[in-house]
Amino acid sequence: AAVGKRVLDTGWLAARSTEVSLTGEKLTTTDPPAADPDPTAPWMHAAVPGTVLGTLLKNKLIPDPFYGLNNESIIDIAKSGREHYTFWFFTTFHCAPAGHQHVSLNFRGINYSAEVYLNGHKEVLPKGMFRRHTLDITDVLHPDGKNLLAVLVHPPDHPGAIPPQGGQGGDHEIGKDVATQYVEGWDWICPIRDRNTGIWDEVSISVTGPVKITDPYLVSTFYDDFKRSYLHCTLQLENTSSWLSDCTLKIQVSAEIEGNICLV
Amino acid sequence: EHLQSYEISVPPDSVLEYTIPPLFFYKPNLWWPNGMGTQSLYNVEISVDVNGFGESDSWSHYFGFRKIESTIDDSTGGRIFKVNGEPVFIRGGNWILSDGLLRLTRKRYMTDIKFHADMNFNMLRCWGGGLAERPDFYHFCDLYGLMVWQEFWITGDVDGRGIPISNPNGPLDHDLFLLCARDTVKLLRNHASLALWVGGNEQVPPIDINKALKNDLKLHPMFESNHTTNGSGKYLS
């Protein structure tokens, strides 16, 4: 498999958790949903990254909440209960790493917590809307390269309720969680019925060799009235193999001058 | 001269923090906010090869050489921003988020942010009740020269005000708040447009959270006085 990151933003399906009786293990081993679900099935084509409402709107199962009084016809999570907006998201991907390669599954934003199932193996993604999650999936990938991924996404713990008079942030319960607060409604926006539950940011898989680069930090300092500058860089190198790795680290800084002339 | 390589050994099953010796640049093209100059960006590419296996990982980022400072002006109580030593008149816009269903595509961000640049803004304030904005948002702010004031997830209405007062001590899990804040800083800190982290909107975060944020976000001592002087206050050239 080529070293690098691949974004998983196509071929996703979704279904309301209360309409799926299978477990995550079953969904990602013996009973995956059909790739092209029929309209009667609970499964539908999903918008990932996105929210539950985004997927329901994509499938025309709700009116667009931002037109007229449509939002009033979408049941609020306070009335429906959290399980109504607890959704399964499912996809497949192909990845066949070489012997020394490692593969990570990365979620850049989940609102608000989730359980991940990959080929029958379960991992829990802890709470928090503004945190990344990275799972080493090297050992659970299928030898034939075809992998089944299911994610059960739960709404914020405290979705709150919208008082009849509305107001800034509804009953303020959402403030108990580490999540965006506008979703209970504000003077400039109606309440968001699912409180933005979903895989709301990028999903990707990264293929690396034994050593991977994590969170480089770049800082520039200046001297002599900005004539002299230094670029500082601190990074983490993670050796996921069980042997000492002798590495060559390279840094290259290039600037596009004009058009397609590059100064290296 | 802007291509360096280093030999490093990383022990098995471990994480090594490594600081690359500073790279020298003479008169780099500086990054300026919208209306003050060009938004020069350099493509920084880092790769690691493992002997015997070839390329193991790579990372890249469009980086802007710039120095953004801000202080509270004693006479007005207002915050003064300077970029590359030059004071900036802030023409700021309020930013909450681009779409209530979080359909946040690159194309959408590019359109929204270029629109603000065309309206002659040079700063966007990301309100605490919205999102910690995404790398794509910051990429286009880098490109179009919109500095970003990014608030964490505390708002005056929801945290510690109102009748009765709601959430007087902010979110229930302070460790979770700080874990999310630290991870968000790591996600966004390399963007030239990031100008200011702010505890919250119209409200100071709970004391322990605010103290931790201030500590985590203080300037690294090494960069405190990033000028060397020879005693007479003159800068060594």
Coordinates of C-alpha atoms in Angstrom, one line a residue:
Chain A
A1 CA 0.0 0.0 0.0
A2 CA 1.3 3.5 -0.8
V3 CA 2.6 5.4 2.2
G4 CA 0.4 8.4 3.0
K5 CA -3.2 9.5 4.0
R6 CA -6.3 8.5 2.2
V7 CA -9.6 10.2 3.1
L8 CA -12.7 8.0 3.4
D9 CA -15.5 10.2 2.2
T10 CA -17.4 8.0 -0.3
G11 CA -19.6 5.0 -0.1
W12 CA -20.9 5.6 3.4
L13 CA -24.3 4.3 4.6
A14 CA -26.3 5.2 7.6
A15 CA -29.2 3.8 9.6
R16 CA -31.0 4.7 12.8
S17 CA -29.7 2.5 15.6
T18 CA -33.2 1.7 16.8
E19 CA -33.9 0.2 13.4
V20 CA -30.9 -2.1 13.2
S21 CA -31.0 -5.2 15.4
L22 CA -27.6 -6.6 14.3
T23 CA -24.5 -5.9 16.5
G24 CA -21.4 -4.1 15.2
E25 CA -19.5 -7.4 15.1
K26 CA -22.2 -8.9 12.8
L27 CA -22.4 -5.8 10.6
T28 CA -18.6 -6.0 10.0
T29 CA -18.3 -9.7 9.5
T30 CA -21.3 -11.9 8.4
D31 CA -24.1 -9.4 7.9
P32 CA -22.9 -6.2 6.3
P33 CA -25.6 -3.9 4.7
A34 CA -26.1 -4.0 0.9
A35 CA -23.9 -1.5 -0.8
D36 CA -26.9 -0.1 -2.6
P37 CA -29.8 -0.3 0.0
D38 CA -33.4 -0.6 -1.2
P39 CA -35.7 2.3 -0.1
T40 CA -37.5 0.1 2.5
A41 CA -34.2 -0.9 4.3
P42 CA -33.2 1.2 7.3
W43 CA -29.9 1.8 5.6
M44 CA -29.5 4.9 3.4
H45 CA -26.6 6.7 1.6
A46 CA -24.8 8.9 4.1
A47 CA -23.0 12.3 4.0
V48 CA -19.6 11.7 5.8
P49 CA -18.2 14.0 7.0
G50 CA -21.5 15.4 8.2
T51 CA -24.2 15.1 10.7
V52 CA -27.3 12.9 11.2
L53 CA -29.6 15.7 9.9
G54 CA -27.3 16.2 6.9
T55 CA -27.8 12.5 6.0
L56 CA -31.5 12.6 6.6
L57 CA -31.8 15.8 4.4
K58 CA -29.6 14.1 1.7
N59 CA -32.2 11.3 1.6
K60 CA -35.2 13.7 1.8
L61 CA -36.4 12.2 5.0
I62 CA -36.6 15.7 6.5
P63 CA -37.4 19.1 5.0
D64 CA -34.5 21.6 4.8
P65 CA -34.6 23.1 8.4
F66 CA -33.4 26.5 7.1
Y67 CA -36.5 27.2 5.0
G68 CA -39.7 28.7 6.3
L69 CA -40.9 26.9 9.5
N70 CA -39.6 23.5 8.4
N71 CA -37.5 23.2 11.5
E72 CA -40.7 23.0 13.5
S73 CA -41.6 19.7 11.7
I74 CA -38.4 18.0 12.7
I75 CA -38.6 16.3 16.1
D76 CA -36.2 17.7 18.7
I77 CA -33.8 15.4 20.5
A78 CA -35.3 16.5 23.8
K79 CA -38.7 15.0 22.7
S80 CA -37.4 12.0 20.7
G81 CA -34.8 10.9 23.1
R82 CA -31.0 10.5 22.3
E83 CA -31.5 7.1 20.7
H84 CA -33.6 8.6 17.9
Y85 CA -30.4 10.5 16.7
T86 CA -28.0 7.7 17.6
F87 CA -26.9 6.4 14.2
W88 CA -24.8 3.7 12.6
F89 CA -22.4 4.8 9.8
F90 CA -21.0 2.0 7.6
T91 CA -18.4 1.8 4.8
T92 CA -15.9 -0.5 3.3
F93 CA -12.3 0.2 2.2
H94 CA -9.5 -1.7 0.5
C95 CA -6.1 -1.7 2.1
A96 CA -3.4 -4.4 1.8
P97 CA -0.2 -3.2 3.7
A98 CA 3.2 -4.8 3.2
G99 CA 4.7 -6.8 6.0
H100 CA 6.6 -3.8 7.6
Q101 CA 3.9 -1.3 7.1
H102 CA 1.4 0.1 9.7
V103 CA -2.1 1.4 9.2
S104 CA -4.0 3.9 11.3
L105 CA -7.7 4.9 11.2
N106 CA -8.1 8.6 12.0
F107 CA -11.2 10.5 13.0
R108 CA -10.7 14.3 13.1
G109 CA -14.0 15.0 14.8
I110 CA -16.8 12.9 16.3
N111 CA -19.8 14.5 18.0
Y112 CA -20.1 13.3 20.7
S113 CA -18.9 9.7 21.3
A114 CA -18.8 6.5 19.3
E115 CA -18.0 2.8 19.1
V116 CA -16.0 1.6 16.1
Y117 CA -16.2 -1.9 14.7
L118 CA -13.7 -3.0 12.1
N119 CA -13.9 -6.6 10.7
G120 CA -15.6 -7.7 14.0
H121 CA -13.1 -5.9 16.3
K122 CA -14.5 -3.1 18.6
E123 CA -12.9 0.1 19.9
V124 CA -14.6 2.9 21.9
L125 CA -14.0 6.5 20.9
P126 CA -14.3 8.6 24.1
K127 CA -16.5 11.6 24.5
G128 CA -15.6 15.1 23.2
M129 CA -16.5 17.0 20.0
F130 CA -13.1 18.7 19.6
R131 CA -10.6 15.9 19.7
R132 CA -9.0 13.6 17.2
H133 CA -9.0 9.8 17.4
T134 CA -6.3 7.6 15.9
L135 CA -6.5 3.8 16.0
D136 CA -3.8 1.4 15.0
I137 CA -5.7 -1.1 12.8
T138 CA -2.7 -3.0 11.3
D139 CA -3.5 -6.2 13.0
V140 CA -7.2 -6.3 12.3
L141 CA -7.1 -5.7 8.5
H142 CA -8.4 -8.5 6.3
P143 CA -5.6 -10.4 4.4
D144 CA -7.6 -10.0 1.2
G145 CA -7.6 -6.2 1.7
K146 CA -11.4 -5.8 1.8
N147 CA -12.4 -4.2 5.2
L148 CA -15.8 -3.5 6.8
L149 CA -16.1 -0.5 9.1
A150 CA -19.1 0.4 11.2
V151 CA -19.3 3.4 13.6
L152 CA -22.1 3.9 16.1
V153 CA -22.3 7.6 16.9
H154 CA -24.0 8.9 20.1
P155 CA -25.3 12.4 20.6
P156 CA -24.0 14.7 23.3
D157 CA -24.7 13.5 26.9
H158 CA -26.7 16.7 27.7
P159 CA -28.6 17.7 24.6
G160 CA -30.9 19.8 26.7
A161 CA -34.4 21.0 25.9
I162 CA -35.7 24.2 24.2
P163 CA -37.9 26.3 26.5
P164 CA -41.1 27.6 24.8
Q165 CA -39.6 31.1 24.7
G166 CA -36.4 29.8 23.1
G167 CA -33.5 32.0 24.1
Q168 CA -29.7 31.9 23.8
G169 CA -28.6 28.3 24.3
G170 CA -32.0 26.9 25.3
D171 CA -31.9 25.5 28.8
H172 CA -28.0 25.7 28.7
E173 CA -27.7 21.9 29.4
I174 CA -25.4 21.5 26.4
G175 CA -22.8 23.5 28.3
K176 CA -22.2 20.5 30.6
D177 CA -20.5 18.8 27.6
V178 CA -17.4 19.8 25.6
A179 CA -19.3 20.5 22.4
T180 CA -20.6 23.4 20.3
Q181 CA -23.2 25.4 22.2
Y182 CA -25.2 27.2 19.5
V183 CA -27.1 23.9 18.7
E184 CA -29.8 24.6 21.4
G185 CA -30.6 27.7 19.4
W186 CA -29.6 31.4 19.7
D187 CA -31.0 34.7 18.7
W188 CA -29.6 34.1 15.2
I189 CA -30.4 30.4 14.6
C190 CA -33.1 27.9 15.3
P191 CA -32.3 24.9 17.5
I192 CA -30.5 22.1 15.6
R193 CA -32.6 19.0 16.3
D194 CA -29.8 16.5 16.4
R195 CA -27.3 18.9 18.2
N196 CA -24.9 18.3 15.3
T197 CA -24.5 14.6 16.2
G198 CA -22.3 12.7 13.7
I199 CA -18.9 12.1 12.1
W200 CA -18.6 15.8 11.6
D201 CA -15.0 16.0 10.3
E202 CA -12.6 14.0 8.1
V203 CA -12.1 10.2 8.3
S204 CA -8.9 8.9 6.9
I205 CA -6.5 5.9 6.9
S206 CA -2.8 6.5 7.0
V207 CA -0.3 3.9 5.8
T208 CA 3.3 4.3 7.2
G209 CA 6.4 2.3 7.6
P210 CA 7.7 1.4 11.0
V211 CA 8.2 5.1 12.0
K212 CA 5.5 7.8 11.8
I213 CA 5.6 11.6 12.2
T214 CA 3.2 13.1 14.7
D215 CA 2.1 16.7 15.2
P216 CA 5.1 18.7 13.9
Y217 CA 5.3 22.2 15.4
L218 CA 6.8 25.0 13.2
V219 CA 7.9 28.4 14.6
S220 CA 9.7 31.2 13.0
T221 CA 11.9 33.7 14.9
F222 CA 13.3 37.0 13.5
Y223 CA 16.4 39.1 14.0
D224 CA 17.9 42.3 12.5
D225 CA 14.5 43.8 11.6
F226 CA 13.2 40.6 9.9
K227 CA 16.3 40.3 7.7
R228 CA 17.4 37.1 9.5
S229 CA 14.9 34.4 10.3
Y230 CA 15.1 30.9 11.7
L231 CA 12.6 28.1 11.2
H232 CA 12.3 25.9 14.2
C233 CA 10.6 22.5 14.1
T234 CA 9.8 20.0 16.9
L235 CA 8.0 16.8 16.0
Q236 CA 7.4 13.3 17.4
L237 CA 8.7 10.2 15.8
E238 CA 6.8 7.1 16.8
N239 CA 8.4 3.7 16.2
T240 CA 5.6 1.2 16.2
S241 CA 7.9 -1.7 15.4
S242 CA 9.7 -4.0 17.8
W243 CA 13.2 -3.2 16.6
L244 CA 15.5 -0.1 16.7
S245 CA 14.9 2.0 13.6
D246 CA 17.7 3.9 12.0
C247 CA 16.1 6.8 10.2
T248 CA 17.0 9.7 7.9
L249 CA 14.8 12.7 8.6
K250 CA 14.5 15.2 5.8
I251 CA 13.1 18.7 5.9
Q252 CA 12.6 20.7 2.7
V253 CA 11.3 24.3 2.4
S254 CA 10.2 25.5 -1.0
A255 CA 8.3 28.6 -2.1
E256 CA 6.4 29.1 -5.3
I257 CA 7.8 32.3 -6.7
E258 CA 5.6 33.3 -9.6
G259 CA 3.6 30.9 -11.7
N260 CA 5.3 27.6 -11.8
I261 CA 8.9 28.5 -10.9
C262 CA 9.9 27.0 -7.6
L263 CA 12.7 28.2 -5.4
V264 CA 14.1 25.3 -3.3
Chain B
E1 CA 20.2 25.6 1.6
H2 CA 16.6 24.8 2.5
L3 CA 17.0 21.0 2.3
Q4 CA 18.5 19.4 5.4
S5 CA 18.6 15.7 6.5
Y6 CA 19.5 14.2 9.9
E7 CA 20.3 10.6 11.0
I8 CA 18.2 9.5 14.0
S9 CA 17.7 6.2 15.8
V10 CA 14.3 5.6 17.3
P11 CA 14.1 2.8 19.9
P12 CA 11.4 0.1 19.4
D13 CA 7.8 0.7 20.5
S14 CA 8.6 4.3 21.6
V15 CA 7.9 7.9 20.8
L16 CA 10.8 10.2 20.4
E17 CA 10.4 14.0 20.5
Y18 CA 12.9 15.6 18.2
T19 CA 13.8 19.2 17.5
I20 CA 15.4 19.9 14.1
P21 CA 18.3 22.4 14.3
P22 CA 16.9 25.8 13.2
L23 CA 17.0 26.5 9.5
F24 CA 18.4 29.9 8.6
F25 CA 16.6 32.1 6.1
Y26 CA 17.8 35.5 4.8
K27 CA 15.0 38.0 4.1
P28 CA 12.3 35.4 3.8
N29 CA 9.1 36.5 2.0
L30 CA 6.9 37.4 5.0
W31 CA 3.2 36.6 5.4
W32 CA 1.0 39.7 5.8
P33 CA -2.7 40.2 6.6
N34 CA -5.1 41.2 3.9
G35 CA -4.4 44.7 2.8
M36 CA -0.9 44.9 4.2
G37 CA 1.1 42.9 1.7
T38 CA 1.2 39.5 0.2
Q39 CA 0.4 36.3 2.0
S40 CA 3.7 34.5 1.2
L41 CA 3.6 30.8 2.1
Y42 CA 6.4 28.2 2.0
N43 CA 5.7 24.6 1.5
V44 CA 7.4 22.8 4.4
E45 CA 7.8 19.1 3.6
I46 CA 9.1 16.6 6.2
S47 CA 9.8 13.0 5.5
V48 CA 11.3 10.1 7.4
D49 CA 13.0 7.1 5.7
V50 CA 13.8 4.0 7.7
N51 CA 17.0 2.3 6.6
G52 CA 16.1 -0.9 4.8
F53 CA 12.4 0.0 4.3
G54 CA 12.5 3.3 2.4
E55 CA 10.0 6.1 3.0
S56 CA 8.1 5.5 6.2
D57 CA 6.0 8.7 6.6
S58 CA 5.8 12.3 5.3
W59 CA 4.0 15.5 6.3
S60 CA 3.7 18.9 4.6
H61 CA 2.2 22.3 5.5
Y62 CA 2.0 25.7 3.9
F63 CA 3.8 27.9 6.4
G64 CA 4.0 31.7 6.7
F65 CA 6.9 33.5 8.1
R66 CA 5.3 36.2 10.3
K67 CA 5.4 37.5 13.9
I68 CA 2.0 38.4 15.4
E69 CA 1.9 40.2 18.7
S70 CA -1.0 41.7 20.7
T71 CA -1.0 43.7 23.9
I72 CA -3.6 45.6 25.9
D73 CA -3.2 49.3 25.4
D74 CA -3.2 50.9 28.9
S75 CA -4.8 54.2 27.7
T76 CA -7.7 52.6 25.8
G77 CA -7.9 49.1 27.4
G78 CA -8.2 47.9 23.8
R79 CA -6.1 45.2 22.3
I80 CA -3.4 46.3 19.9
F81 CA -2.2 43.9 17.2
K82 CA 1.1 44.1 15.4
V83 CA 2.2 41.9 12.5
N84 CA 5.9 41.8 11.7
G85 CA 6.4 44.8 13.9
E86 CA 3.7 46.9 12.1
P87 CA 0.6 48.0 14.0
V88 CA -2.6 46.7 12.3
F89 CA -6.0 48.4 12.2
I90 CA -8.3 45.4 12.7
R91 CA -11.3 45.2 10.4
G92 CA -12.8 42.2 12.0
G93 CA -15.8 40.0 11.2
N94 CA -17.9 37.8 13.5
W95 CA -17.7 34.2 12.5
I96 CA -19.9 31.5 14.0
L97 CA -19.9 28.7 11.5
S98 CA -20.6 28.2 7.8
D99 CA -23.5 25.7 8.0
G100 CA -25.8 24.5 10.8
L101 CA -25.7 20.9 9.4
L102 CA -21.8 21.1 9.3
R103 CA -21.6 20.6 5.5
L104 CA -18.1 22.2 5.7
T105 CA -16.5 21.5 2.3
R106 CA -13.2 23.1 1.1
K107 CA -15.2 24.8 -1.7
R108 CA -17.6 26.3 0.8
Y109 CA -14.8 27.5 3.1
M110 CA -12.9 29.0 0.1
T111 CA -16.0 30.9 -1.0
D112 CA -17.0 32.1 2.5
I113 CA -13.5 33.3 3.4
K114 CA -12.6 34.9 0.0
F115 CA -15.9 36.8 0.4
H116 CA -14.7 38.2 3.7
A117 CA -11.3 39.1 2.2
D118 CA -13.1 40.8 -0.7
M119 CA -15.1 42.8 1.9
N120 CA -11.7 44.1 3.1
F121 CA -11.7 42.3 6.4
N122 CA -8.4 41.3 8.0
M123 CA -9.6 39.3 11.0
L124 CA -12.3 36.7 11.7
R125 CA -13.4 36.1 15.3
C126 CA -14.5 32.5 15.8
W127 CA -17.2 32.8 18.5
G128 CA -17.0 30.4 21.5
G129 CA -20.5 29.0 20.9
G130 CA -19.5 27.8 17.5
L131 CA -16.7 25.5 16.5
A132 CA -13.0 25.3 16.9
E133 CA -12.6 25.9 13.2
R134 CA -11.1 23.3 10.9
P135 CA -7.8 23.1 9.1
D136 CA -9.5 23.9 5.8
F137 CA -10.9 27.1 7.3
Y138 CA -7.5 28.1 8.5
H139 CA -5.8 27.1 5.2
F140 CA -8.0 29.7 3.3
C141 CA -7.5 32.3 6.0
D142 CA -3.7 31.7 5.5
L143 CA -4.2 32.1 1.7
Y144 CA -6.4 35.2 1.8
G145 CA -4.8 37.0 4.8
L146 CA -7.5 36.8 7.4
M147 CA -6.1 36.6 10.9
V148 CA -8.1 34.4 13.3
W149 CA -9.2 35.0 16.8
Q150 CA -10.3 31.5 18.0
E151 CA -12.3 31.1 21.2
F152 CA -12.7 28.0 23.2
W153 CA -16.1 26.5 24.1
I154 CA -17.3 28.8 26.8
T155 CA -20.1 31.4 26.3
G156 CA -21.4 34.1 28.7
D157 CA -25.0 32.9 28.1
V158 CA -24.5 29.3 28.9
D159 CA -21.6 29.3 31.4
G160 CA -22.0 31.2 34.7
R161 CA -24.7 33.8 34.0
G162 CA -28.5 34.0 33.6
I163 CA -31.3 33.6 36.2
P164 CA -30.8 31.1 37.6
I165 CA -27.1 31.0 36.9
S166 CA -26.4 28.0 34.6
N167 CA -23.2 25.9 34.6
P168 CA -21.4 28.2 37.1
N169 CA -18.4 25.9 36.8
G170 CA -18.5 25.4 33.1
P171 CA -18.6 21.9 31.6
L172 CA -18.8 18.9 34.0
D173 CA -15.5 17.3 32.9
H174 CA -12.6 19.9 33.0
D175 CA -10.0 17.3 32.1
L176 CA -12.0 16.5 28.9
F177 CA -12.2 20.2 28.1
L178 CA -8.4 20.6 28.5
L179 CA -7.7 17.4 26.5
C180 CA -9.9 18.8 23.7
A181 CA -8.2 22.2 23.9
R182 CA -4.7 20.7 23.8
D183 CA -5.5 18.5 20.8
T184 CA -7.2 21.5 19.0
V185 CA -4.0 23.6 19.6
K186 CA -1.9 20.8 18.1
L187 CA -4.2 20.6 15.1
L188 CA -4.2 24.3 14.3
R189 CA -1.0 25.9 15.7
N190 CA 1.0 25.9 12.5
H191 CA -1.3 28.2 10.6
A192 CA 0.0 31.7 9.8
S193 CA -3.5 33.2 10.2
L194 CA -3.9 32.0 13.8
A195 CA -3.5 35.2 15.8
L196 CA -5.1 34.7 19.2
W197 CA -6.5 32.0 21.4
V198 CA -9.4 33.3 23.6
G199 CA -10.8 31.5 26.7
G200 CA -14.5 32.1 25.8
N201 CA -17.1 34.6 24.7
E202 CA -18.1 37.3 27.2
Q203 CA -16.9 35.1 30.0
V204 CA -13.7 33.9 31.7
P205 CA -13.5 30.1 31.8
P206 CA -13.5 28.4 35.3
I207 CA -10.4 29.3 37.2
D208 CA -8.7 25.9 36.8
I209 CA -9.4 25.7 33.1
N210 CA -8.3 29.3 32.5
K211 CA -5.1 28.8 34.5
A212 CA -4.2 25.7 32.5
L213 CA -4.9 27.3 29.2
K214 CA -2.8 30.3 30.1
N215 CA 0.0 28.0 31.2
D216 CA -0.2 25.7 28.1
L217 CA -0.4 28.7 25.7
K218 CA 2.4 30.9 27.1
L219 CA 5.2 31.6 24.8
H220 CA 8.1 29.1 25.1
P221 CA 10.9 30.6 27.1
M222 CA 13.2 30.1 24.2
F223 CA 11.2 32.5 22.1
E224 CA 10.6 35.0 24.9
S225 CA 13.5 37.2 23.9
N226 CA 14.2 36.1 20.4
H227 CA 16.8 38.8 20.1
T228 CA 20.4 38.4 21.2
T229 CA 21.9 41.7 22.6
N230 CA 25.4 42.6 23.4
G231 CA 24.6 44.5 26.5
S232 CA 24.2 47.9 24.9
G233 CA 20.7 47.0 23.9
K234 CA 21.9 46.7 20.3
Y235 CA 20.8 43.6 18.5
L236 CA 23.7 41.4 17.3
S237 CA 23.4 41.2 13.5

